[in-house]
Coordinates of C-alpha atoms in Angstrom, one line a residue:
X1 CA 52.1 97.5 143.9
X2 CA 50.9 95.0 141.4
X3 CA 49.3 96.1 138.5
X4 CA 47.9 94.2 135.6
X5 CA 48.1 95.2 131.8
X6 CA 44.4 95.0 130.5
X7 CA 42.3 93.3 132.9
X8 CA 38.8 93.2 131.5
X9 CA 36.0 96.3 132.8
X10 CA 33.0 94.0 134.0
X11 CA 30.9 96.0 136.4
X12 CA 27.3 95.7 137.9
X13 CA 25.7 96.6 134.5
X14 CA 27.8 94.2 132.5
X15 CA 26.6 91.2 135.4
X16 CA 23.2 92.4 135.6
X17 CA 23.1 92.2 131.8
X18 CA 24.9 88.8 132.0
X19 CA 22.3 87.6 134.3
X20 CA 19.5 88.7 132.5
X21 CA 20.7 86.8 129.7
X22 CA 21.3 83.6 131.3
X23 CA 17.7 84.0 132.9
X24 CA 16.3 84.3 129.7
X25 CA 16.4 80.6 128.9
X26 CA 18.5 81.9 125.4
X27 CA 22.2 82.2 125.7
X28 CA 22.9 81.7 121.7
X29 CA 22.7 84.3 118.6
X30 CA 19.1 85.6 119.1
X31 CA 18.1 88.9 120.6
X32 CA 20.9 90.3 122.4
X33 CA 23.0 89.9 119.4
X34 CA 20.9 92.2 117.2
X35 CA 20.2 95.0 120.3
X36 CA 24.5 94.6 120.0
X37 CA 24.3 95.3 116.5
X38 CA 22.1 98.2 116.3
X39 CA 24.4 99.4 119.1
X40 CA 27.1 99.5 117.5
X41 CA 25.2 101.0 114.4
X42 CA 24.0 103.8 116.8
X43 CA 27.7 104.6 118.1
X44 CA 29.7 104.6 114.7
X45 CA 27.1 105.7 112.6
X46 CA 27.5 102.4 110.6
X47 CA 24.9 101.6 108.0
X48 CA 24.6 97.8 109.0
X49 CA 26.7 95.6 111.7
X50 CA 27.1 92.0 111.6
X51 CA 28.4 90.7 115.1
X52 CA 30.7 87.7 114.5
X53 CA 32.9 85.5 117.0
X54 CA 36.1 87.3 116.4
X55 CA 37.5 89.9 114.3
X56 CA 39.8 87.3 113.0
X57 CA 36.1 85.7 111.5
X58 CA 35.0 89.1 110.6
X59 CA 38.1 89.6 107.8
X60 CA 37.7 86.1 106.6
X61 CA 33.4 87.0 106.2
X62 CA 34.5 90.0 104.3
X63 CA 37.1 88.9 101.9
X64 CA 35.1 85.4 100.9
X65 CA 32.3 87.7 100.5
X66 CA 34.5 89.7 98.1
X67 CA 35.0 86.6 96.3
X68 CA 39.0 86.6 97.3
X69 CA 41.0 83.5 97.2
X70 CA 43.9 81.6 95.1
X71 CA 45.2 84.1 92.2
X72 CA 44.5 87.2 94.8
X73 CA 47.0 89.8 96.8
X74 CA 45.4 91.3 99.6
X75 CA 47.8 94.4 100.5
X76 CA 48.6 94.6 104.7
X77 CA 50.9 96.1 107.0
X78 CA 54.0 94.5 108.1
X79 CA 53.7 95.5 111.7
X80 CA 50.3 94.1 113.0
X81 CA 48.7 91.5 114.6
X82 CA 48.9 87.6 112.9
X83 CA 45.5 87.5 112.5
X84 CA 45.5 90.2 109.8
X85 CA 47.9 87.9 107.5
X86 CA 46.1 84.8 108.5
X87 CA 42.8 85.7 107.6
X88 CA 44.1 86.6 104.0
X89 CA 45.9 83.3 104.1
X90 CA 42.8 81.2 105.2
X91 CA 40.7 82.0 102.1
X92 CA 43.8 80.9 99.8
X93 CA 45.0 84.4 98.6
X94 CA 48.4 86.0 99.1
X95 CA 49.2 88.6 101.8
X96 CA 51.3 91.4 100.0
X97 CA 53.5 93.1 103.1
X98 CA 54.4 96.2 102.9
X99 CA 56.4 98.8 105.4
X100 CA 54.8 101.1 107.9
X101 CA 55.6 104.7 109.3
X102 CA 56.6 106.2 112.2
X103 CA 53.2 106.9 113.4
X104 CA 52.6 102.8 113.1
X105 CA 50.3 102.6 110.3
X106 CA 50.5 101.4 107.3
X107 CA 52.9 103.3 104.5
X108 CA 50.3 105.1 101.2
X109 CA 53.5 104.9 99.0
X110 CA 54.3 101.4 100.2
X111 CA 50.8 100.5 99.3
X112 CA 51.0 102.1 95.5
X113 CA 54.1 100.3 95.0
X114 CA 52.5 97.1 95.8
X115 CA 49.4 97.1 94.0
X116 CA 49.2 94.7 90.8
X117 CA 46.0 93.5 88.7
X118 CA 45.9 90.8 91.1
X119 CA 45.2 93.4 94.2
X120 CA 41.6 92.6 95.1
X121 CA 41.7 94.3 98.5
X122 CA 43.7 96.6 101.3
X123 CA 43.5 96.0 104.7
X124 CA 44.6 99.2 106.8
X125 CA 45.5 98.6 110.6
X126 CA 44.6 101.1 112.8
X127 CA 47.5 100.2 115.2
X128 CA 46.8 101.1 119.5
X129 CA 43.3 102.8 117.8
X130 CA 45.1 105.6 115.9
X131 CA 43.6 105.4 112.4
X132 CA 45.1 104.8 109.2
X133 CA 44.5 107.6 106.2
X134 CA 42.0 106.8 104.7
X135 CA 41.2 109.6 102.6
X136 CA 44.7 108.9 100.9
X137 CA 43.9 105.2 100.5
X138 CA 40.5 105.7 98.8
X139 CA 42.3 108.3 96.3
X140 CA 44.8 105.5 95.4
X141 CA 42.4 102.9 95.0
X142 CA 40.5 105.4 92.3
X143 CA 43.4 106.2 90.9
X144 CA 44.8 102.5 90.4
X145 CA 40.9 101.3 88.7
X146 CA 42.9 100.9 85.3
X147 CA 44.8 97.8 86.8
X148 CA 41.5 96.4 89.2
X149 CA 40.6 92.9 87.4
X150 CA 37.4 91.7 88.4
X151 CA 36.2 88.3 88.9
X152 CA 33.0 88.1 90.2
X153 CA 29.9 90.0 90.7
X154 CA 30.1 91.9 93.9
X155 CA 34.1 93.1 92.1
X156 CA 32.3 94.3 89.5
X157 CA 29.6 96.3 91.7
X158 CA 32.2 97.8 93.5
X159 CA 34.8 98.6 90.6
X160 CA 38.1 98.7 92.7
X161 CA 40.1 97.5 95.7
X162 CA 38.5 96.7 98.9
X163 CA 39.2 98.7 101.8
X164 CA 38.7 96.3 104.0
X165 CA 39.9 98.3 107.7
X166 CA 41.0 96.5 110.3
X167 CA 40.0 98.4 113.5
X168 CA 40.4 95.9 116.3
X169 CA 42.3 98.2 118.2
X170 CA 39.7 101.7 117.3
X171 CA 36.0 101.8 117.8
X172 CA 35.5 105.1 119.1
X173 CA 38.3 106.4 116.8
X174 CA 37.2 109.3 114.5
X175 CA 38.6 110.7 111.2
X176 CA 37.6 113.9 110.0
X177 CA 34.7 114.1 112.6
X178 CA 33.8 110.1 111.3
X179 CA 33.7 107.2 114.0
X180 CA 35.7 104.5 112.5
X181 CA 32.7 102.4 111.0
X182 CA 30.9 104.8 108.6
X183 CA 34.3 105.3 106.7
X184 CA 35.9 102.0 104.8
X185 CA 34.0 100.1 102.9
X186 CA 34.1 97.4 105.4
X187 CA 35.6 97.8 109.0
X188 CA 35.8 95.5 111.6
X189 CA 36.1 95.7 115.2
X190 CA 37.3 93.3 117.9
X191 CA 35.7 92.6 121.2
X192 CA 38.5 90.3 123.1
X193 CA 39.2 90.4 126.4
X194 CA 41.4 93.0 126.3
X195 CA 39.7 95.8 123.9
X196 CA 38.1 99.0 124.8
X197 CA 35.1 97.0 124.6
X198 CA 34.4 93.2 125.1
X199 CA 32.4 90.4 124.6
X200 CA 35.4 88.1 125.9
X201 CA 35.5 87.0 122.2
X202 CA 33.8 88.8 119.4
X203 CA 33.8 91.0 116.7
X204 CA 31.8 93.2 114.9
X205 CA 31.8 93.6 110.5
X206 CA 30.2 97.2 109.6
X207 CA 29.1 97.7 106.3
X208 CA 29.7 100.4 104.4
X209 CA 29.5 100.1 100.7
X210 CA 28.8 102.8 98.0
X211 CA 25.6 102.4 95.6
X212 CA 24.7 100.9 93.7
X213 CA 25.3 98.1 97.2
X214 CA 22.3 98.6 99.3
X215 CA 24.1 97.5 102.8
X216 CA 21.1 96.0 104.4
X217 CA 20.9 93.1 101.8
X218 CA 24.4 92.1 102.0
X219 CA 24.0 92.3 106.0
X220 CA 21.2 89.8 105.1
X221 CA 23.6 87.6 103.0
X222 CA 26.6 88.1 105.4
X223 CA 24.3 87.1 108.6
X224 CA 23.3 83.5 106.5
X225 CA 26.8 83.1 105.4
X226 CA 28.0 83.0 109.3
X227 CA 25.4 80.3 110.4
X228 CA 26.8 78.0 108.0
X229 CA 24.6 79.2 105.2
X230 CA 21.6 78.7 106.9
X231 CA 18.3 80.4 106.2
X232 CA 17.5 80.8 109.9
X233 CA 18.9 81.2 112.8
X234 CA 18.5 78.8 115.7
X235 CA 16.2 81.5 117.4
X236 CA 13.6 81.6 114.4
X237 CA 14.2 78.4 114.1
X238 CA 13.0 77.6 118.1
X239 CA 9.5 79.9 117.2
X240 CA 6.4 77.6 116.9
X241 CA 6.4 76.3 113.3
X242 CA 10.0 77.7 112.3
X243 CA 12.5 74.8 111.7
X244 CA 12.1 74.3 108.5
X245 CA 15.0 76.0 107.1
X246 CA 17.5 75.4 103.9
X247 CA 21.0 76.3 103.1
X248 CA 21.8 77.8 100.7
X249 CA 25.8 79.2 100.6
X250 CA 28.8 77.2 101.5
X251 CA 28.9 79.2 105.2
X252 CA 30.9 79.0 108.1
X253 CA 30.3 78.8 111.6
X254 CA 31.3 82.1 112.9
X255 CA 28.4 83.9 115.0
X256 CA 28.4 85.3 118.4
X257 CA 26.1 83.9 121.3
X258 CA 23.8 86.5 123.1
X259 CA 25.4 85.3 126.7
X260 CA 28.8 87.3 125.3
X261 CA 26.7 89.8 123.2
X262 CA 25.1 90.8 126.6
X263 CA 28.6 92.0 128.1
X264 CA 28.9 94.1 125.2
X265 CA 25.3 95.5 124.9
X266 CA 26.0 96.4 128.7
X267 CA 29.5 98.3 127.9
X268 CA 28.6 100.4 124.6
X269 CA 26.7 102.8 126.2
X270 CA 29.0 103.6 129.1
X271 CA 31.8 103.5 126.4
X272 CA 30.6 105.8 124.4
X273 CA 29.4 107.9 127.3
X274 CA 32.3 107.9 129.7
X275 CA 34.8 105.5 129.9
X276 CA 36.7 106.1 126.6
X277 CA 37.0 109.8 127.9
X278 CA 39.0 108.2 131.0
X279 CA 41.2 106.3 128.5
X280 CA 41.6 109.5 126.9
X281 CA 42.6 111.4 130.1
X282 CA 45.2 108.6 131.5
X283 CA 46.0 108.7 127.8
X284 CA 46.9 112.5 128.0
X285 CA 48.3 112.1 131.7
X286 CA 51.5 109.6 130.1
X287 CA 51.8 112.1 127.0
X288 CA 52.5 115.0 128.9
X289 CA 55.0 113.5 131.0
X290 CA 56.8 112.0 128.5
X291 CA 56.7 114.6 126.6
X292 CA 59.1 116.0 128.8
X293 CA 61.5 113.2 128.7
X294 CA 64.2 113.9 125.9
X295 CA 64.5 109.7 125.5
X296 CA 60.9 109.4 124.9
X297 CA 58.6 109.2 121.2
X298 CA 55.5 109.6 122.2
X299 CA 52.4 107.9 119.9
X300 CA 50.2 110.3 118.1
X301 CA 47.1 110.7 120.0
X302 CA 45.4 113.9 118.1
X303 CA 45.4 116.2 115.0
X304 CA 43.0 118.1 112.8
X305 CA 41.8 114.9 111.3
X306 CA 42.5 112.0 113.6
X307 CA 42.0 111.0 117.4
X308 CA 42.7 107.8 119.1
X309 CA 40.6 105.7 120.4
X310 CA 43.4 105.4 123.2
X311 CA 43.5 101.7 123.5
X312 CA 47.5 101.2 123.7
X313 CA 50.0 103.7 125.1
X314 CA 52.5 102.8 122.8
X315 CA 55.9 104.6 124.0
X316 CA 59.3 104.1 122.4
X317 CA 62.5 105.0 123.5
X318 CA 65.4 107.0 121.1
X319 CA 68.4 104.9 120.1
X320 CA 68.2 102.2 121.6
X321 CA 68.7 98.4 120.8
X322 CA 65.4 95.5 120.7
X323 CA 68.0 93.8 123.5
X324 CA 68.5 97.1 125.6
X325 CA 64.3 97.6 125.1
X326 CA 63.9 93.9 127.3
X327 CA 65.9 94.8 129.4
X328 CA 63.7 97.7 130.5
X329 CA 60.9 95.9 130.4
X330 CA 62.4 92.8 132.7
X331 CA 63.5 96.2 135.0
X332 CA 59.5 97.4 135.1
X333 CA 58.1 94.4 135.5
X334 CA 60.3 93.3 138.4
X335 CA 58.3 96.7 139.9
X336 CA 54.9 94.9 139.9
X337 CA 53.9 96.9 136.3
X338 CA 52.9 94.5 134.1
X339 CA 54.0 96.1 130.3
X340 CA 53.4 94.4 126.6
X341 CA 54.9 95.1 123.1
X342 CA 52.9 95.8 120.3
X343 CA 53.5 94.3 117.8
X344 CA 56.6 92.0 116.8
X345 CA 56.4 92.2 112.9
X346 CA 55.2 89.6 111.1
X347 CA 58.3 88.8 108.9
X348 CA 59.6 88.5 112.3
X349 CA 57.3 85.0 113.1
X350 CA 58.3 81.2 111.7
X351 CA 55.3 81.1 109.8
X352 CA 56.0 84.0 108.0
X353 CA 59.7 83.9 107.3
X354 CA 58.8 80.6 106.3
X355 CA 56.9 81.7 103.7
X356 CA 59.9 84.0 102.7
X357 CA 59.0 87.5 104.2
X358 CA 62.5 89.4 105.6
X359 CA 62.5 91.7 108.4
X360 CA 65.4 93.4 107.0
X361 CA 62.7 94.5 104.2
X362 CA 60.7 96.1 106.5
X363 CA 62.9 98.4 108.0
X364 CA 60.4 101.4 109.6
X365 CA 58.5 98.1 111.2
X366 CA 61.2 96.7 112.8
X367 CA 62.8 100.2 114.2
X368 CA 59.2 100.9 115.8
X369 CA 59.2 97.7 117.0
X370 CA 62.5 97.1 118.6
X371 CA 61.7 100.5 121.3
X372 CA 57.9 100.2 122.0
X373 CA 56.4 99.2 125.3
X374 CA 53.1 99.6 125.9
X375 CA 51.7 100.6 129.4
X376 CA 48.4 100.0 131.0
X377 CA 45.6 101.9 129.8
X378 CA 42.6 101.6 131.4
X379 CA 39.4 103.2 133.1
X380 CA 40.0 101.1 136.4
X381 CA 43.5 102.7 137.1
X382 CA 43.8 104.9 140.1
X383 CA 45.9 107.9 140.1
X384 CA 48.5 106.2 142.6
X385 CA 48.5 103.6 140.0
X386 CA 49.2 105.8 137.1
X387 CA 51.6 107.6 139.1
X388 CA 54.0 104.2 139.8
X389 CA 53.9 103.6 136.0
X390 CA 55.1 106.3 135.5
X391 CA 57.5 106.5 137.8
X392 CA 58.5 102.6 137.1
X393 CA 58.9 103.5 133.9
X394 CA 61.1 106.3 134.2
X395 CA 63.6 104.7 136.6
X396 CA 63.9 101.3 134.2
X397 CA 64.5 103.4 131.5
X398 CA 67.0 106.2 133.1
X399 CA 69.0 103.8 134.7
X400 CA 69.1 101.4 131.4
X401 CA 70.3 103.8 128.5

């Protein structure tokens, strides 16, 4: 039995959508874009969405429209995704690492050790769609406004850090009866290929800032920003009469065509409606059974504040070694299950320790890392499928340790 890790969920609504699009003579940002938007607005209860070509893009958008760059620490996890460091890194301020805890995310007392008056912003990873605590973040932040410098207006408006989430993995997530969205000041969402939901590439920036911000202007200014600056977008601009247009910020070029916004605008609904209760079920299925399984940790999944948005099944196994951990994985994978690990650390990357960051600092990220595989998760797996993963699984790891 072969079966994949995340293979993309494209059904007859997501080609009929497609097609629709393609028929429509427009296939860049115009009207699909925006129905995405509100979507996603409707789902997570955001104020205001911008839809971007990548969450990558998205934190970049945020922090230059926070006015971060050289002189600036943005605080991050150690154990995440490059793209969380190298957005901080691409609008010329310093990523701050700091360690994790066992439930992935990022460490609160880490974070108040790290925070100096040249902090301008954190960016919490909800890691496999288990969010971060937020509530405890925003109370540091208050509590640390004494040492918040700000340098421009927009830091001044806001009066603190930046929570700035980074939620690629957690749309659908909720916290304290909150859909990841309505909660951080900004949170952004990723629609790769291999997300809960997809636009192939995308991403989605929510906004939602405290008065005295009104969130529909700054979607306005965010929205110009990504087309370069430019008053109007090409659709307005194609309307008879509309190309006159102007620029007026020093942009990028960072928006998201309507030909991937329609795969998205096709998958929210049935998202929201069905298929992230399937993740949640297969989700449940592996928990129970490894629950049982005196070499297993299982990931959180549920409390009285948080619930996944079940997008990895990130399993580790007790005592043993990163080396012992491939060797599992080369076992499952010789069994036709294809299996991932999520994530190696960053000060575990050339680019990284080249800047200086040790793993050996980082000790909590590098222990969660060295046992973790993550197994498919997915609404198109069959029973029989979910029952060989399992059983795979099992066998590579009871005949390893």
């Amino acid at each position: 039995m072969k079966i994949p890790f995340s293979p993309p969920y494209i059904n007859k609504v997501v080609l009929q959508e497609v097609n629709s699009t393609l028929e429509s003579g427009w296939i860049t940002t115009g009207p699909k874009v925006k129905q995405l938007e509100e979507l996603v607005c409707k789902y997570t209860f955001s104020p205001n969405t911008l839809c971007v070509n990548s969450a990558t893009s998205g934190l970049m958008l945020a922090l230059k429209w926070y006015g971060i760059g050289e002189g600036d620490e943005v605080i991050i996890p150690a154990y995440t995704y490059a793209a969380t460091a190298l957005a901080v890194i691409h609008v010329g301020a310093t990523p701050v690492m700091v360690d994790v805890e066992n439930d992935f995310n990022i460490s609160i007392e880490k974070i108040e050790k790290a925070i100096t008056n040249k902090t301008k912003a954190i960016i919490p990873v909800d890691i496999a769609g288990w969010p971060c605590d937020y509530d405890a973040i925003k109370t540091l932040v208050c509590n640390k406004i004494e040492l918040f410098n700000p340098s421009n207006e927009n830091q001044n408006k806001l009066g603190r850090i930046l929570i700035l989430a980074d939620s690629a993995h957690s749309i659908g997530a909720t916290y304290k009866n909150q859909f990841l969205g309505s909660i951080a000041d900004i949170t952004v969402f990723s629609f790769h290929a291999v997300k809960n939901i997809t636009t192939a590439e995308g991403g989605a920036v929510c906004i939602n800032l405290p008065k005295p911000f009104i969130n529909q202007e700054e979607y306005y200014y965010l929205r110009c920003f990504s087309l370069n600056g430019q008053t109007k977008d090409a659709f307005t601009k194609s309307k008879a009469g509309g190309w006159r247009y102007d620029i007026i910020y020093l942009g990028l070029k960072i928006n998201m065509p309507d030909i991937l916004a329609a795969i998205g605008v096709a998958q929210i609904p049935e998202y929201f409606d069905e298929t992230l209760d399937i993740r949640k079920e297969i989700y449940k299925v592996y928990h129970d059974y490894f629950a049982t399984k005196t070499w297993a940790i299982t990931p959180p999944y549920k409390n009285e504040y948080r619930e996944s948005s079940c997008h990895l099944y990130a399993l580790r196994i007790k005592n043993i070694t990163e080396s012992i951990r491939d060797l599992i994985i080369e076992k499952i994978t010789k069994q036709g299950v294809a299996v991932n690990v999520h994530f190696q650390p960053l000060p575990m990357l050339t680019i990284f320790k080249e800047m200086g960051f040790k793993i050996e600092n980082y000790p909590i990220a590098y222990d969660n890392y060295k046992c973790e595989i993550s197994l498919p998760i997915y609404p198109q797996l069959t029973k029989d499928q979910l029952n060989y993963i399992i059983r795979t699984v099992e066998n590579a790891v009871e005949s390893t340790i």
